């Protein structure tokens, strides 16, 4: 139940950035730790500002598994 709730919250945060479904899946599954890593893993994010990507990563870091 907790994992379902956390997955829902993560999806909700990423949806707020109006990402494409595959971008959401990639970020949620790969959990990039930096803007550079996010851009290397999901090149389509290049249309976003570095500040926006950093903000997004900061919001989802709490959902990362230890």
Tab-separated table of N, CA and C in Angstrom:
chain	number	residue	atom	x	y	z
A	1	UNK	N	0.830	-1.199	0.000
A	1	UNK	CA	0.000	0.000	0.000
A	1	UNK	C	0.871	1.257	0.000
A	2	UNK	N	1.919	1.259	0.820
A	2	UNK	CA	2.805	2.420	0.875
A	2	UNK	C	3.491	2.642	-0.467
A	3	UNK	N	3.958	1.548	-1.102
A	3	UNK	CA	4.630	1.679	-2.392
A	3	UNK	C	3.679	2.229	-3.455
A	4	UNK	N	2.433	1.818	-3.410
A	4	UNK	CA	1.441	2.317	-4.354
A	4	UNK	C	1.227	3.809	-4.152
A	5	UNK	N	1.140	4.225	-2.901
A	5	UNK	CA	0.960	5.635	-2.579
A	5	UNK	C	2.162	6.456	-3.050
A	6	UNK	N	3.377	5.969	-2.780
A	6	UNK	CA	4.585	6.687	-3.177
A	6	UNK	C	4.691	6.778	-4.701
A	7	UNK	N	4.350	5.701	-5.398
A	7	UNK	CA	4.376	5.718	-6.853
A	7	UNK	C	3.365	6.732	-7.398
A	8	UNK	N	2.204	6.797	-6.785
A	8	UNK	CA	1.181	7.759	-7.194
A	8	UNK	C	1.682	9.190	-6.979
A	9	UNK	N	2.304	9.448	-5.857
A	9	UNK	CA	2.804	10.791	-5.554
A	9	UNK	C	3.923	11.183	-6.522
A	10	UNK	N	4.820	10.248	-6.799
A	10	UNK	CA	5.911	10.506	-7.735
A	10	UNK	C	5.347	10.833	-9.119
A	11	UNK	N	4.395	10.035	-9.573
A	11	UNK	CA	3.762	10.269	-10.865
A	11	UNK	C	3.073	11.635	-10.887
A	12	UNK	N	2.428	11.974	-9.800
A	12	UNK	CA	1.726	13.263	-9.715
A	12	UNK	C	2.703	14.435	-9.840
A	13	UNK	N	3.837	14.329	-9.149
A	13	UNK	CA	4.855	15.382	-9.227
A	13	UNK	C	5.375	15.505	-10.653
A	14	UNK	N	5.730	14.374	-11.256
A	14	UNK	CA	6.276	14.416	-12.609
A	14	UNK	C	5.237	14.886	-13.623
A	15	UNK	N	3.981	14.520	-13.442
A	15	UNK	CA	2.917	14.992	-14.334
A	15	UNK	C	2.753	16.505	-14.269
A	16	UNK	N	3.051	17.097	-13.126
A	16	UNK	CA	2.904	18.537	-12.978
A	16	UNK	C	3.868	19.302	-13.890
A	17	UNK	N	4.903	18.627	-14.369
A	17	UNK	CA	5.860	19.248	-15.289
A	17	UNK	C	5.496	19.009	-16.751
A	18	UNK	N	4.338	18.394	-16.977
A	18	UNK	CA	3.839	18.128	-18.322
A	18	UNK	C	4.869	17.373	-19.168
A	19	UNK	N	5.449	16.355	-18.568
A	19	UNK	CA	6.413	15.505	-19.259
A	19	UNK	C	5.676	14.496	-20.131
A	20	UNK	N	6.370	13.982	-21.114
A	20	UNK	CA	5.828	12.909	-21.942
A	20	UNK	C	5.838	11.619	-21.121
A	21	UNK	N	4.938	10.689	-21.422
A	21	UNK	CA	4.876	9.446	-20.631
A	21	UNK	C	6.215	8.709	-20.535
A	22	UNK	N	6.974	8.651	-21.643
A	22	UNK	CA	8.255	7.946	-21.581
A	22	UNK	C	9.289	8.708	-20.754
A	23	UNK	N	9.173	10.028	-20.686
A	23	UNK	CA	10.082	10.813	-19.840
A	23	UNK	C	9.783	10.536	-18.367
A	24	UNK	N	8.501	10.469	-18.035
A	24	UNK	CA	8.106	10.144	-16.664
A	24	UNK	C	8.623	8.770	-16.285
A	25	UNK	N	8.431	7.795	-17.170
A	25	UNK	CA	8.877	6.429	-16.887
A	25	UNK	C	10.393	6.376	-16.700
A	26	UNK	N	11.129	7.051	-17.566
A	26	UNK	CA	12.586	7.026	-17.484
A	26	UNK	C	13.087	7.678	-16.199
A	27	UNK	N	12.557	8.831	-15.874
A	27	UNK	CA	13.007	9.531	-14.665
A	27	UNK	C	12.627	8.753	-13.419
A	28	UNK	N	11.416	8.242	-13.390
A	28	UNK	CA	10.950	7.494	-12.212
A	28	UNK	C	11.754	6.213	-12.004
A	29	UNK	N	12.130	5.542	-13.081
A	29	UNK	CA	12.846	4.273	-12.956
A	29	UNK	C	14.348	4.439	-12.808
A	30	UNK	N	14.924	5.452	-13.451
A	30	UNK	CA	16.379	5.610	-13.442
A	30	UNK	C	16.871	6.539	-12.339
A	31	UNK	N	15.997	7.379	-11.814
A	31	UNK	CA	16.312	8.292	-10.703
A	31	UNK	C	17.640	9.028	-10.895
A	32	UNK	N	17.742	9.854	-11.939
A	32	UNK	CA	18.989	10.599	-12.129
A	32	UNK	C	19.264	11.503	-10.934
A	33	UNK	N	20.551	11.664	-10.624
A	33	UNK	CA	20.943	12.441	-9.450
A	33	UNK	C	21.369	13.860	-9.787
A	34	UNK	N	21.544	14.157	-11.065
A	34	UNK	CA	21.967	15.501	-11.459
A	34	UNK	C	21.297	15.872	-12.780
A	35	UNK	N	21.343	17.140	-13.081
A	35	UNK	CA	20.785	17.619	-14.338
A	35	UNK	C	21.515	16.962	-15.507
A	36	UNK	N	22.843	16.895	-15.402
A	36	UNK	CA	23.645	16.301	-16.472
A	36	UNK	C	23.254	14.846	-16.707
A	37	UNK	N	23.062	14.100	-15.625
A	37	UNK	CA	22.672	12.703	-15.744
A	37	UNK	C	21.263	12.590	-16.352
A	38	UNK	N	20.353	13.439	-15.917
A	38	UNK	CA	18.993	13.427	-16.447
A	38	UNK	C	19.006	13.692	-17.956
A	39	UNK	N	19.815	14.656	-18.389
A	39	UNK	CA	19.886	14.979	-19.808
A	39	UNK	C	20.534	13.858	-20.612
A	40	UNK	N	21.499	13.173	-20.019
A	40	UNK	CA	22.141	12.055	-20.714
A	40	UNK	C	21.175	10.879	-20.860
A	41	UNK	N	20.361	10.654	-19.843
A	41	UNK	CA	19.423	9.533	-19.859
A	41	UNK	C	18.156	9.831	-20.646
A	42	UNK	N	17.733	11.084	-20.618
A	42	UNK	CA	16.483	11.487	-21.283
A	42	UNK	C	16.775	12.746	-22.118
A	43	UNK	N	17.367	12.576	-23.298
A	43	UNK	CA	17.778	13.724	-24.115
A	43	UNK	C	16.656	14.699	-24.452
A	44	UNK	N	15.421	14.245	-24.481
A	44	UNK	CA	14.314	15.150	-24.811
A	44	UNK	C	14.089	16.217	-23.744
A	45	UNK	N	14.716	16.065	-22.595
A	45	UNK	CA	14.596	17.086	-21.552
A	45	UNK	C	15.383	18.351	-21.895
A	46	UNK	N	16.178	18.297	-22.979
A	46	UNK	CA	16.980	19.464	-23.361
A	46	UNK	C	16.131	20.685	-23.671
A	47	UNK	N	14.841	20.468	-23.940
A	47	UNK	CA	13.948	21.599	-24.197
A	47	UNK	C	13.577	22.331	-22.903
A	48	UNK	N	13.925	21.738	-21.772
A	48	UNK	CA	13.633	22.334	-20.454
A	48	UNK	C	14.855	23.096	-19.949
A	49	UNK	N	14.618	24.051	-19.076
A	49	UNK	CA	15.752	24.764	-18.480
A	49	UNK	C	16.417	23.883	-17.421
A	50	UNK	N	17.693	24.130	-17.196
A	50	UNK	CA	18.408	23.376	-16.172
A	50	UNK	C	17.773	23.603	-14.801
A	51	UNK	N	17.294	24.818	-14.567
A	51	UNK	CA	16.661	25.135	-13.282
A	51	UNK	C	15.394	24.301	-13.080
A	52	UNK	N	14.617	24.135	-14.137
A	52	UNK	CA	13.398	23.344	-14.031
A	52	UNK	C	13.716	21.871	-13.769
A	53	UNK	N	14.727	21.351	-14.460
A	53	UNK	CA	15.116	19.956	-14.250
A	53	UNK	C	15.636	19.766	-12.832
A	54	UNK	N	16.444	20.706	-12.361
A	54	UNK	CA	16.978	20.630	-10.996
A	54	UNK	C	15.845	20.646	-9.970
A	55	UNK	N	14.873	21.516	-10.185
A	55	UNK	CA	13.715	21.594	-9.286
A	55	UNK	C	12.964	20.260	-9.249
A	56	UNK	N	12.761	19.683	-10.433
A	56	UNK	CA	12.063	18.409	-10.532
A	56	UNK	C	12.831	17.317	-9.780
A	57	UNK	N	14.137	17.249	-9.999
A	57	UNK	CA	14.952	16.233	-9.336
A	57	UNK	C	14.940	16.416	-7.818
A	58	UNK	N	14.967	17.658	-7.372
A	58	UNK	CA	14.922	17.921	-5.930
A	58	UNK	C	13.603	17.473	-5.314
A	59	UNK	N	12.526	17.595	-6.056
A	59	UNK	CA	11.222	17.176	-5.541
A	59	UNK	C	11.076	15.662	-5.472
A	60	UNK	N	11.733	14.947	-6.403
A	60	UNK	CA	11.540	13.493	-6.435
A	60	UNK	C	12.602	12.725	-5.670
A	61	UNK	N	13.637	13.397	-5.182
A	61	UNK	CA	14.731	12.699	-4.499
A	61	UNK	C	14.245	11.924	-3.280
A	62	UNK	N	13.212	12.395	-2.625
A	62	UNK	CA	12.697	11.710	-1.430
A	62	UNK	C	12.034	10.369	-1.748
A	63	UNK	N	11.744	10.150	-3.031
A	63	UNK	CA	11.109	8.887	-3.423
A	63	UNK	C	12.136	7.828	-3.824
A	64	UNK	N	13.394	8.229	-3.863
A	64	UNK	CA	14.452	7.315	-4.284
A	64	UNK	C	14.670	6.233	-3.240
A	65	UNK	N	14.824	5.019	-3.713
A	65	UNK	CA	15.084	3.896	-2.801
A	65	UNK	C	16.493	3.979	-2.252
A	66	UNK	N	16.679	3.593	-0.982
A	66	UNK	CA	18.035	3.635	-0.390
A	66	UNK	C	18.953	2.613	-1.023
